[in-house]
Coordinates of C-alpha atoms in Angstrom, one line a residue:
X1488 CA 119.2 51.7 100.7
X1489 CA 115.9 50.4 99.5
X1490 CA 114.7 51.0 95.6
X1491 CA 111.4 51.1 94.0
X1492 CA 111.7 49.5 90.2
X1493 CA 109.4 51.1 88.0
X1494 CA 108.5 50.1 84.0
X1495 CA 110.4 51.9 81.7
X1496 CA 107.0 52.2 79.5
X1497 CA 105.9 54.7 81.9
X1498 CA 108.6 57.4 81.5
X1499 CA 110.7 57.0 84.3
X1500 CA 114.0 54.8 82.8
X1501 CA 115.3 54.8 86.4
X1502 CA 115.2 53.2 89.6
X1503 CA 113.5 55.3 92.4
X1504 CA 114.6 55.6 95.7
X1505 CA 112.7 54.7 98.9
X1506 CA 111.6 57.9 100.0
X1507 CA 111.6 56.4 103.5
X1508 CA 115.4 56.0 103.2
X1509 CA 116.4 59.2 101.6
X1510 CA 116.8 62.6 102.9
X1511 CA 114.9 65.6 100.3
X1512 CA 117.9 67.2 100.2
X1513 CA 119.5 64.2 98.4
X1514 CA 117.9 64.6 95.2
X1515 CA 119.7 67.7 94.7
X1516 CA 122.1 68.4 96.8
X1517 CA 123.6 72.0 97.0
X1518 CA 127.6 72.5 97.4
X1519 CA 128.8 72.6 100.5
X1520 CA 130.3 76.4 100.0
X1521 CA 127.0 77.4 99.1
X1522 CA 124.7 76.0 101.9
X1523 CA 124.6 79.6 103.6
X1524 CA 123.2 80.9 100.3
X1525 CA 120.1 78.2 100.0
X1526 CA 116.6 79.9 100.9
X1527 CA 114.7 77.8 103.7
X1528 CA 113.1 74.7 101.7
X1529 CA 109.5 74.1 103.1
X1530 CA 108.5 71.4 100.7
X1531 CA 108.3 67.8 102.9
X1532 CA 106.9 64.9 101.1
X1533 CA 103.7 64.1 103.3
X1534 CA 102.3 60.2 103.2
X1535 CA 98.5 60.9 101.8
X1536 CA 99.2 63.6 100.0
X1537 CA 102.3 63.6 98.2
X1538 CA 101.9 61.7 94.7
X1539 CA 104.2 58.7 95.6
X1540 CA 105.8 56.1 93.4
X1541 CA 103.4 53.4 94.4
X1542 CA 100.9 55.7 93.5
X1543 CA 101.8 57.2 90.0
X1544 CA 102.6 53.3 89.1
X1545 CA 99.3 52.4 90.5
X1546 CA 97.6 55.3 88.3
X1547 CA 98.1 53.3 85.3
X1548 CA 96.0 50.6 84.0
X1549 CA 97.4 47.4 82.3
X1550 CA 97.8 48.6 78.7
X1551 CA 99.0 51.8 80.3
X1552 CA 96.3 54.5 80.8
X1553 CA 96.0 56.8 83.1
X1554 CA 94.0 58.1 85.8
X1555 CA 94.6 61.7 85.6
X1556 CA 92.3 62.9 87.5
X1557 CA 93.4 61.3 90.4
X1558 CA 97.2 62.1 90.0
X1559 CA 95.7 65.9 89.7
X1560 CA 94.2 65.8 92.7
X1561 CA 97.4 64.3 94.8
X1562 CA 99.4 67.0 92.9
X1563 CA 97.3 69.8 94.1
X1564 CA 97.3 68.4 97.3
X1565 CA 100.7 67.8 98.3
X1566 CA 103.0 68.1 95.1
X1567 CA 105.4 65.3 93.6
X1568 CA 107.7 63.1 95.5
X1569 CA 111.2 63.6 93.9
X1570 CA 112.0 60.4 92.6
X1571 CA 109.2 60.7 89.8
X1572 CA 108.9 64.4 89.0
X1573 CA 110.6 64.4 85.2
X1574 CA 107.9 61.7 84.5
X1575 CA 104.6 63.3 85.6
X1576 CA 105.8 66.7 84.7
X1577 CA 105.8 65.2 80.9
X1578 CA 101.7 64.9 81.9
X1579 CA 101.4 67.4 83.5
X1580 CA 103.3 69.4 80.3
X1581 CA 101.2 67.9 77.3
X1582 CA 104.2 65.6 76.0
X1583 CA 101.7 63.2 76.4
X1584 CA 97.7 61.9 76.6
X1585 CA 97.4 59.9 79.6
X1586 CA 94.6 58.1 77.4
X1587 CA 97.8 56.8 75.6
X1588 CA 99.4 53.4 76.1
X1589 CA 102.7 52.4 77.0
X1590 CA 103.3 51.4 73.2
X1591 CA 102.1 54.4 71.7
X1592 CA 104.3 56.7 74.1
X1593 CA 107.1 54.3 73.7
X1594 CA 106.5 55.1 69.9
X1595 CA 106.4 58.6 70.3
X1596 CA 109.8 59.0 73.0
X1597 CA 111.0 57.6 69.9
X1598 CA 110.7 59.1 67.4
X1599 CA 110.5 62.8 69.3
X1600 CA 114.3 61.9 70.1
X1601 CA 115.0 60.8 66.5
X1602 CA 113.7 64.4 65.3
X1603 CA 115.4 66.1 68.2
X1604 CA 119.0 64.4 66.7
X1605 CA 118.1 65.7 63.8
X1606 CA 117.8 69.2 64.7
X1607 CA 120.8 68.7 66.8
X1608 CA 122.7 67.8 63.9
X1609 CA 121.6 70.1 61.6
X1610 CA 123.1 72.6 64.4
X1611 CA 126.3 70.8 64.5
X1612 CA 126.8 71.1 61.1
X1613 CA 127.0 74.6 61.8
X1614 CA 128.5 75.2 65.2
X1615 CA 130.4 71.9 65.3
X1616 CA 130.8 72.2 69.1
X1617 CA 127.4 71.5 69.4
X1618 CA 127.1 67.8 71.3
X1619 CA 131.0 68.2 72.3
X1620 CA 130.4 67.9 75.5
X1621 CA 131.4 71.9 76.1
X1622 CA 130.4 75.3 75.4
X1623 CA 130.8 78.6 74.4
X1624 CA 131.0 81.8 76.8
X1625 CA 132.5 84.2 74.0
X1626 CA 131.2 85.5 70.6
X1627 CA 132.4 82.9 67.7
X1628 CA 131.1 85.5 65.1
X1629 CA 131.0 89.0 64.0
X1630 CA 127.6 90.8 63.5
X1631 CA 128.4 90.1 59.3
X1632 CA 128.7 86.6 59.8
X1633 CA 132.7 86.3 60.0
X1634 CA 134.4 83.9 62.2
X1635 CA 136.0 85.1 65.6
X1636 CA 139.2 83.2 65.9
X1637 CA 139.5 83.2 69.9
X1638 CA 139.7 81.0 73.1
X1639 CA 136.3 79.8 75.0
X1640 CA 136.6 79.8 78.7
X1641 CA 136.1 76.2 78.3
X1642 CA 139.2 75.7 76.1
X1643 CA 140.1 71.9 74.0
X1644 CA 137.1 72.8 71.2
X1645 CA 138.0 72.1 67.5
X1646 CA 139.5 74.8 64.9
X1647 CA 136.0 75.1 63.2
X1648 CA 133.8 75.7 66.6
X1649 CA 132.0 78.7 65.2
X1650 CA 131.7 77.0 61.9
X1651 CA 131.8 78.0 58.5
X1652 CA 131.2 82.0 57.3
X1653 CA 127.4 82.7 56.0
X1654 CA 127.9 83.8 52.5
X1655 CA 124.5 83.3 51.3
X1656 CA 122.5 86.6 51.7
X1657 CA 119.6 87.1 53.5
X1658 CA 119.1 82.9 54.2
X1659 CA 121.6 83.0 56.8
X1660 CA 120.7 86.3 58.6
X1661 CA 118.6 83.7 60.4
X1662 CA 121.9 81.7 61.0
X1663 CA 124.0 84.4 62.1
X1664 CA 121.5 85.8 64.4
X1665 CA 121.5 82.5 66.0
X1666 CA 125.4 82.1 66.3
X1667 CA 125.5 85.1 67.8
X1668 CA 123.4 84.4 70.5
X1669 CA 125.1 81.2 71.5
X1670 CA 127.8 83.0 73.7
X1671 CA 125.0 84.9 75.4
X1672 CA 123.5 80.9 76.3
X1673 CA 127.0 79.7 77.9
X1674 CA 126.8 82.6 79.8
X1675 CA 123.7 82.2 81.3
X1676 CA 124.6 78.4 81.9
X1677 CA 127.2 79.2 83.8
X1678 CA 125.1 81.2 86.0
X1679 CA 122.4 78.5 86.2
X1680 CA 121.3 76.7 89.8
X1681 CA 125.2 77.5 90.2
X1682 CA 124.6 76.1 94.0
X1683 CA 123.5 72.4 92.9
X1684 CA 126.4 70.1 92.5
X1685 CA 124.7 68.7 89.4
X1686 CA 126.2 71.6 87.5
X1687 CA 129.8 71.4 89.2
X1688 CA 130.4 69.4 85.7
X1689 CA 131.1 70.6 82.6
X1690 CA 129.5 67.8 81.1
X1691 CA 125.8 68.6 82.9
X1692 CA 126.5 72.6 81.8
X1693 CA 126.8 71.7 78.3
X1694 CA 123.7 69.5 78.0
X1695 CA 121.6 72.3 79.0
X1696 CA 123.7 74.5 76.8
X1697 CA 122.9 71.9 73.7
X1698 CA 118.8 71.9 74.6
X1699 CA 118.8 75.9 74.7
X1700 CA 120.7 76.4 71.3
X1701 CA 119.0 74.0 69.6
X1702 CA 115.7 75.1 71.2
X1703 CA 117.0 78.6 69.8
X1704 CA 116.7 77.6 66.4
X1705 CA 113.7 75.1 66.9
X1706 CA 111.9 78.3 67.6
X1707 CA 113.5 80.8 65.6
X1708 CA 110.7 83.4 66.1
X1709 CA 111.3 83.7 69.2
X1710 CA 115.0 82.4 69.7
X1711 CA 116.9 82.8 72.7
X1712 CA 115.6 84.9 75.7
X1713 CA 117.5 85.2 79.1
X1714 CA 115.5 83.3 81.1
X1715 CA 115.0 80.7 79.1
X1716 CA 117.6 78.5 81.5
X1717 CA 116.0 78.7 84.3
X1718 CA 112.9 77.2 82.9
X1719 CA 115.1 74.5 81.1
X1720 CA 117.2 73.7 84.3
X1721 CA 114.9 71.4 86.1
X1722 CA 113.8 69.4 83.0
X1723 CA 117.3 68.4 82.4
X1724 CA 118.1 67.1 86.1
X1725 CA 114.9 65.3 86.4
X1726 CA 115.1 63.8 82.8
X1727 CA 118.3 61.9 81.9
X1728 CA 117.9 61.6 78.2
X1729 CA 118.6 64.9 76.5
X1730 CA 115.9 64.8 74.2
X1731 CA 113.2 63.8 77.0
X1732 CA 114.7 67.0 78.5
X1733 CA 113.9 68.9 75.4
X1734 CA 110.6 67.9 74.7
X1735 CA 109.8 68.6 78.0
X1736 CA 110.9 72.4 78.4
X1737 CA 109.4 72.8 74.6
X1738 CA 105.9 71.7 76.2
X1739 CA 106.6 74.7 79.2
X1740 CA 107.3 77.0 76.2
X1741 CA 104.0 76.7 75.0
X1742 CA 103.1 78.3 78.3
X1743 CA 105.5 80.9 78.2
X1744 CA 106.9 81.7 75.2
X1745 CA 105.3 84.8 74.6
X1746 CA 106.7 86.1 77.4
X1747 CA 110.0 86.0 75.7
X1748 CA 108.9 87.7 72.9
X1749 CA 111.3 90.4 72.7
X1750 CA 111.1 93.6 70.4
X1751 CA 112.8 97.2 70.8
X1752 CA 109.9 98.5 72.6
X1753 CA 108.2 95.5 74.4
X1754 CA 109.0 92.3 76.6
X1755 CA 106.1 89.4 76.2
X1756 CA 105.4 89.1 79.8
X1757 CA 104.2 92.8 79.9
X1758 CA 100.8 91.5 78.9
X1759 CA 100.6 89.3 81.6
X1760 CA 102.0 92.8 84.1
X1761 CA 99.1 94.5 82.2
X1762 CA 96.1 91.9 83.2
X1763 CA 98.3 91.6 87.0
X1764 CA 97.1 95.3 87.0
X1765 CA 93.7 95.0 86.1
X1766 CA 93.1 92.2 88.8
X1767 CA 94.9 94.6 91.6
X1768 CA 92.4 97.5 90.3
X1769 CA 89.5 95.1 89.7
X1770 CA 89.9 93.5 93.8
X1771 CA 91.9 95.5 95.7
X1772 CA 91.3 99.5 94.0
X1773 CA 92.7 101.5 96.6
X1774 CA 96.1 99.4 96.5
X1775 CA 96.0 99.6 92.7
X1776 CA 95.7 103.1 92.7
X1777 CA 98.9 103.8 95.6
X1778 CA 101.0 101.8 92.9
X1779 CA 100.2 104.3 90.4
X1780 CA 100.5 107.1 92.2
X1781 CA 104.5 105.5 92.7
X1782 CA 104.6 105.3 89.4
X1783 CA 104.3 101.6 89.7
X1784 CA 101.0 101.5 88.3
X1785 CA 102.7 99.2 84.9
X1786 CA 103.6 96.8 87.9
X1787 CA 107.2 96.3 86.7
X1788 CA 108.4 94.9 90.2
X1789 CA 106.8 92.0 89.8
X1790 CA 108.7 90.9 86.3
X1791 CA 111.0 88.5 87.3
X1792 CA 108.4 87.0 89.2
X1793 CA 106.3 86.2 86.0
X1794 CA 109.3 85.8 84.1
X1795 CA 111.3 83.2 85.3
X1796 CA 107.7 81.7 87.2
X1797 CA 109.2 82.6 91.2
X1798 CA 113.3 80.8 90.5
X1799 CA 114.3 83.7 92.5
X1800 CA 111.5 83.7 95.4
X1801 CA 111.9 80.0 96.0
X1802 CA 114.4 77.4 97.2
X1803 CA 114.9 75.2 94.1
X1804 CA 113.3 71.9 95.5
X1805 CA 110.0 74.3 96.5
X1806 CA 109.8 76.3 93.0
X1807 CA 109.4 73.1 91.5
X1808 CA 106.8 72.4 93.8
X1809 CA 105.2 75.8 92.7
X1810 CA 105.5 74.6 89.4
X1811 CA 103.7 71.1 89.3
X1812 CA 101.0 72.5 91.9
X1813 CA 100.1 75.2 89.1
X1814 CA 100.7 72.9 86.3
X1815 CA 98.3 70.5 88.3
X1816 CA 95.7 73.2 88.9
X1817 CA 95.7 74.5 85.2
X1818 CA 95.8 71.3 83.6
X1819 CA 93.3 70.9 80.5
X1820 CA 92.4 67.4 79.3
X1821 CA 92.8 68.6 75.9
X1822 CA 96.3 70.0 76.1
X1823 CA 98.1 67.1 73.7
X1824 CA 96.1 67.4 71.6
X1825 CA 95.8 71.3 71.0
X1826 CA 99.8 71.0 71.0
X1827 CA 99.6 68.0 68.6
X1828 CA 97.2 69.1 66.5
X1829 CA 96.3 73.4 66.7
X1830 CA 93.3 72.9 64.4
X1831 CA 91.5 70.2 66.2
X1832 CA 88.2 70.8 67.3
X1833 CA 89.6 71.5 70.9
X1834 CA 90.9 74.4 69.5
X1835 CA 87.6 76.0 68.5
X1836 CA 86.0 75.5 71.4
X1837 CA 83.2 72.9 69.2
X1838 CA 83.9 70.0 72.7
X1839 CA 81.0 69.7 74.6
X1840 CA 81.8 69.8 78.2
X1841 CA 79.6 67.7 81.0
X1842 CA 80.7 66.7 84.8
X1843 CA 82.7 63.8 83.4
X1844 CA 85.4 65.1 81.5
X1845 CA 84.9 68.9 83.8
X1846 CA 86.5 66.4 86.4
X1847 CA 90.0 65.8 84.5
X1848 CA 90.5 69.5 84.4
X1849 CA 92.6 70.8 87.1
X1850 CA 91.1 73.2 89.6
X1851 CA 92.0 76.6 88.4
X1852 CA 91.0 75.5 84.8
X1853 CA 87.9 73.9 85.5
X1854 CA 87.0 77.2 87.4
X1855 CA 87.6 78.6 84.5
X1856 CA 85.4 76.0 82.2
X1857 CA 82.6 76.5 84.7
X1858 CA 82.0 80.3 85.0
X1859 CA 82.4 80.3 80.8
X1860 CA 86.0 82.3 81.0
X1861 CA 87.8 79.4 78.9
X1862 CA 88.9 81.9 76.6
X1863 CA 90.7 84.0 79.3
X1864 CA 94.2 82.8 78.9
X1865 CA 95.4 84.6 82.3
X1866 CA 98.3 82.2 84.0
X1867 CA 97.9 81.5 87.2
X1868 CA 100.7 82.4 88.0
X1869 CA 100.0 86.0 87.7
X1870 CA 97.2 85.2 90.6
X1871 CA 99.7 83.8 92.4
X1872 CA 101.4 87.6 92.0
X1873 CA 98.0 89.2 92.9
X1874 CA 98.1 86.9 96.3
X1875 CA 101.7 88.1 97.2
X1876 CA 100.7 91.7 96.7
X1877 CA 97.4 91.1 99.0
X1878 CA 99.7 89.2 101.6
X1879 CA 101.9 92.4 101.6
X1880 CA 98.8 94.9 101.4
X1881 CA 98.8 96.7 104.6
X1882 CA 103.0 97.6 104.4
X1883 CA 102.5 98.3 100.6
X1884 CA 100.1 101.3 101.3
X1885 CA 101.6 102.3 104.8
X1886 CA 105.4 101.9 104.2
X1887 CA 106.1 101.8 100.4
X1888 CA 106.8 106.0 99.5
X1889 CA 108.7 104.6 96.1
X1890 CA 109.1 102.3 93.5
X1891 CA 112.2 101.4 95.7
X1892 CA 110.1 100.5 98.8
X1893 CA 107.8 97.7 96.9
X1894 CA 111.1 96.6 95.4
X1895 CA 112.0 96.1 99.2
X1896 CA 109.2 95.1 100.6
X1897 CA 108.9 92.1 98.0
X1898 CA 112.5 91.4 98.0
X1899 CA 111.8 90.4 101.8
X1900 CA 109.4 88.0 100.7
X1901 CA 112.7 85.6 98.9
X1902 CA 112.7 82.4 101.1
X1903 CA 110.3 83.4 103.3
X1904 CA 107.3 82.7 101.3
X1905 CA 105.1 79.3 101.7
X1906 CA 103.4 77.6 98.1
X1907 CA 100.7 76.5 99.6
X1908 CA 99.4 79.7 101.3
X1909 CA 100.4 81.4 98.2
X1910 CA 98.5 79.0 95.8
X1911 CA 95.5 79.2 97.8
X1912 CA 95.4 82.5 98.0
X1913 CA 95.7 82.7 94.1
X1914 CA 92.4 81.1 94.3
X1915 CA 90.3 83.0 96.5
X1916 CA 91.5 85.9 94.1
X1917 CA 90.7 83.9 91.4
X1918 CA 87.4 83.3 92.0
X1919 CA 87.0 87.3 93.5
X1920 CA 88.3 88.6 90.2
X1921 CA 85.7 86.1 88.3
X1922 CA 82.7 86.8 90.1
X1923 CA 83.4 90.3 90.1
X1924 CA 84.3 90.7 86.2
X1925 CA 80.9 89.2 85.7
X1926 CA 79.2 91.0 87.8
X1927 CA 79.9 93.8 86.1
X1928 CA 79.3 92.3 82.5
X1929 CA 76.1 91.4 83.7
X1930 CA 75.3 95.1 84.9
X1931 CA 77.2 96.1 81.5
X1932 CA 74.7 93.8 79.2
X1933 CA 71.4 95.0 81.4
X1934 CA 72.5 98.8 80.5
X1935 CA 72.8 97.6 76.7
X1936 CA 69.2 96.6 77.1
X1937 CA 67.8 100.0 78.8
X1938 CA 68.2 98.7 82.4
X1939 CA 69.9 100.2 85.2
X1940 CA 73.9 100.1 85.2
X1941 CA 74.1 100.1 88.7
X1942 CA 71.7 97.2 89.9
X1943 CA 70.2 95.9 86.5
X1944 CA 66.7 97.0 87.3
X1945 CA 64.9 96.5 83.6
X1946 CA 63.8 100.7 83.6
X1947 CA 66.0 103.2 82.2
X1948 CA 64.1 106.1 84.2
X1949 CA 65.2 104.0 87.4
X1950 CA 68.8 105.2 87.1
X1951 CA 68.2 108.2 87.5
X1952 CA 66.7 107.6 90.6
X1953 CA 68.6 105.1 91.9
X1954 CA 70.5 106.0 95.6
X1955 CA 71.9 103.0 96.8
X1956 CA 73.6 102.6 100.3
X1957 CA 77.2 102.9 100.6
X1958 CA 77.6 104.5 97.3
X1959 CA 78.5 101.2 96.2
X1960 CA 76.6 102.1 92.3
X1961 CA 78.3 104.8 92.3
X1962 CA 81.2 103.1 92.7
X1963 CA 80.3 100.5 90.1
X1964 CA 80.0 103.0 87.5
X1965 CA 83.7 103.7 87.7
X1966 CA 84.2 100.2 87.5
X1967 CA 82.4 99.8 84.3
X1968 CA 84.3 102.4 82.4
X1969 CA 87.4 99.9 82.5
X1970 CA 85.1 97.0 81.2
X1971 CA 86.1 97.4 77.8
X1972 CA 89.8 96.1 78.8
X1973 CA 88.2 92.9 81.1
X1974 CA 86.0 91.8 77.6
X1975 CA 88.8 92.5 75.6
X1976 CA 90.7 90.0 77.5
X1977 CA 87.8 87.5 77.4

């Protein structure tokens, strides 16, 4: 078997396989029992497309730089080959400014691990079977903060798993609420990309099991959300060091984790179902308003989709592909640095843009840059929901009499759906939705000067008198009335 050696410096700390050589499949290979249960993987490395190790090791200059704009446009093209994923998903994610060198990141791998053993430890010291090399599937304490003296599934942990009893007021509420959920994390491990014989291991369970808890109380705002491990899953099989793994699903957090944000009325990712709904109503109305009158018109179907970013829709290997393409295509030059530092003058929007640096955003996000909607924080993955409800259009309105029938009609679409046709047609929405939102601003603003609403003739007596074809103005003024939500958005 032939082997491609790559520099440490530049992330990868492995050898990569000749893709030549090696089956897909090989990279993560799914237990034999389970083969049957594996949706249809359409992802296929393709020469001239695919970013390949020769050229993500080529992308770097001597001291280390690198061209991002030309690993963006491979990406978007034909995804990542295997072998290098963990390590251009960390530029893809922020972990790092491809203007660095190999020194600086090498600096900053370390001393991001240092702080993650930190944190670990500082967990340890209060659920000692943190790092153990197992896990928890059972509560370890009551809802006051006492120990529960029982077995884990996983059995061998020490006397003091669940550590020592909060006794110090309202300071540990914070603790306890974190103990707590640390049963609900094992349980979700063990339900995690169950099919991949990565996971037949305890050993590989409880690694992702010690990035979510400490994650947990990283971010104890937030804390843990179910979900959560399916995000976290890939970054630990594509990064070997634990901490790498971390700092890697805390980068895709920055994405998400409002989605997670969890109180007794709300879910975080019902913002992004909200704006899903004013796209459908904004480009395809008369689908928009079928949903509603199913009572679907909050668009819950599609919350998985958004939540766990299309795990369920997708074989593994091409979810991950769906994931770098839309990292790729959202990708913001600035990103480390609004991560790094929030108050930089990224953050404010004071950066000048011109055609140099426009051509180091990623596609979606220069799109973005370029009609002025940079402060529209819209995913796209929730286009990439718009494109799979357009796909589905004509079935949706003739066939769907329920909730039940979308449900369906959208479960049909696990396995069965391609990245690249959906991706694209995220796009083509995209740009719809953009040019039609400001189209209707512009109408919106000519009003506010006495013009017409419907064509943005400069007269306020010509509305009145204004019969246009089609009654597309007519139409139009509807469409205004919900302009309020689109520059609310904005």
């Amino acid at each position: 078997m032939g082997f491609l050696m790559c520099k440490e410096d530049n992330g990868l700390g492995c050898l990569m396989k000749n893709s030549a050589s090696v089956e897909l499949d090989s990279y993560f290979p799914v237990r034999p029992q389970r083969q049957e249960d594996v949706p249809k993987t359409r992802f296929k490395p393709r020469v001239g497309k695919t970013l390949s190790p020769r050229r993500w090791n080529a992308a770097f200059s001597q001291d280390g730089q690198l061209d991002i704009a030309g690993v963006l446009r491979r990406i978007q093209r034909g995804g990542i080959h295997p072998s290098i994923k963990g390590a251009v998903w960390e530029f893809l994610l922020g972990c790092y400014d491809p203007n660095s060198t190999f020194e600086e990141r090498n600096e900053i791998r370390q001393r991001r691990r240092e702080q993650y053993a930190a944190w670990k430890t500082e967990c340890k010291e209060m659920a000692p079977v943190i790092g153990s090399g197992k896990f928890i599937t059972a509560a370890i304490i009551t809802d006051d903060g006492q120990p529960i003296i029982e077995t884990s599934v996983n059995g061998n942990l020490p006397d003091d798993f669940g550590g020592k009893p909060s006794d110090n007021g309202s300071a540990d509420k914070r603790v306890i609420q974190w103990k707590r959920s640390l049963h609900q994390i094992g349980l979700d491990v063990v339900r995690t990309d169950r099919i991949l014989v990565f996971y037949e291991t305890e050993k590989n369970q409880a690694k992702l099991w010690d990035i979510l808890a400490v994650y947990s109380w990283f971010d104890g705002d937030i804390g843990y959300v179910q979900g959560m491990n399916d995000i976290c899953s890939p970054m630990v099989i594509l990064l070997d060091d634990e901490a790498d793994a971390f700092w890697c699903f805390e980068r895709a957090m920055h994405r998400l984790r409002e989605n997670f944000r969890c109180s007794t009325t709300s879910v975080g990712v019902q913002s992004q179902l909200s704006t899903l709904a004013q796209i459908i109503k904004t480009i395809d109305p008369k689908l928009h308003q079928h949903l509603e009158e199913l009572d679907g018109g909050e668009y819950l179907f599609a919350f998985r989709m958004l939540m766990v970013l299309f795990r369920r829709e997708f074989s593994f290997v091409d979810s991950l592909y769906l994931w770098e393409v839309m990292w790729a295509m959202e990708y913001n030059p600035n990103m480390y640095l609004l991560y790094e530092e929030p108050n930089s003058s990224c953050q404010n929007g004071s950066q000048k843009i011109n055609n140099k640096l426009l051509k180091l955003y990623g596609k979606f996000e220069r799109k973005n840059v370029q009609t002025g909607w940079t402060e529209q924080k819209t995913a796209l993955a929730v286009f990439v929901v718009a494109s799979v409800l357009e796909t589905k259009n004509k079935r949706l309105l003739k066939e769907a009499k329920g909730l039940d029938d979308v449900v369906q009609i959208l479960g049909e679409l696990t396995g069965n759906m391609d990245v690249k046709k959906a991706v694209k047609g995220a796009l083509k929405i995209h740009k719809k939705y953009l040019s039609k939102v400001n189209f209707i601003i512009t109408r919106v603003l000519s009003a506010a000067l006495g013009g017409c609403i419907c064509c943005g003739y400069l007269s306020a007596a010509h509305h009145h008198s204004c019969r246009p074809r089609n009654h597309s103005c007519i139409r139009l003024q509807r469409e205004c009335f919900t302009i309020g939500y689109i520059l609310q958005q904005a």
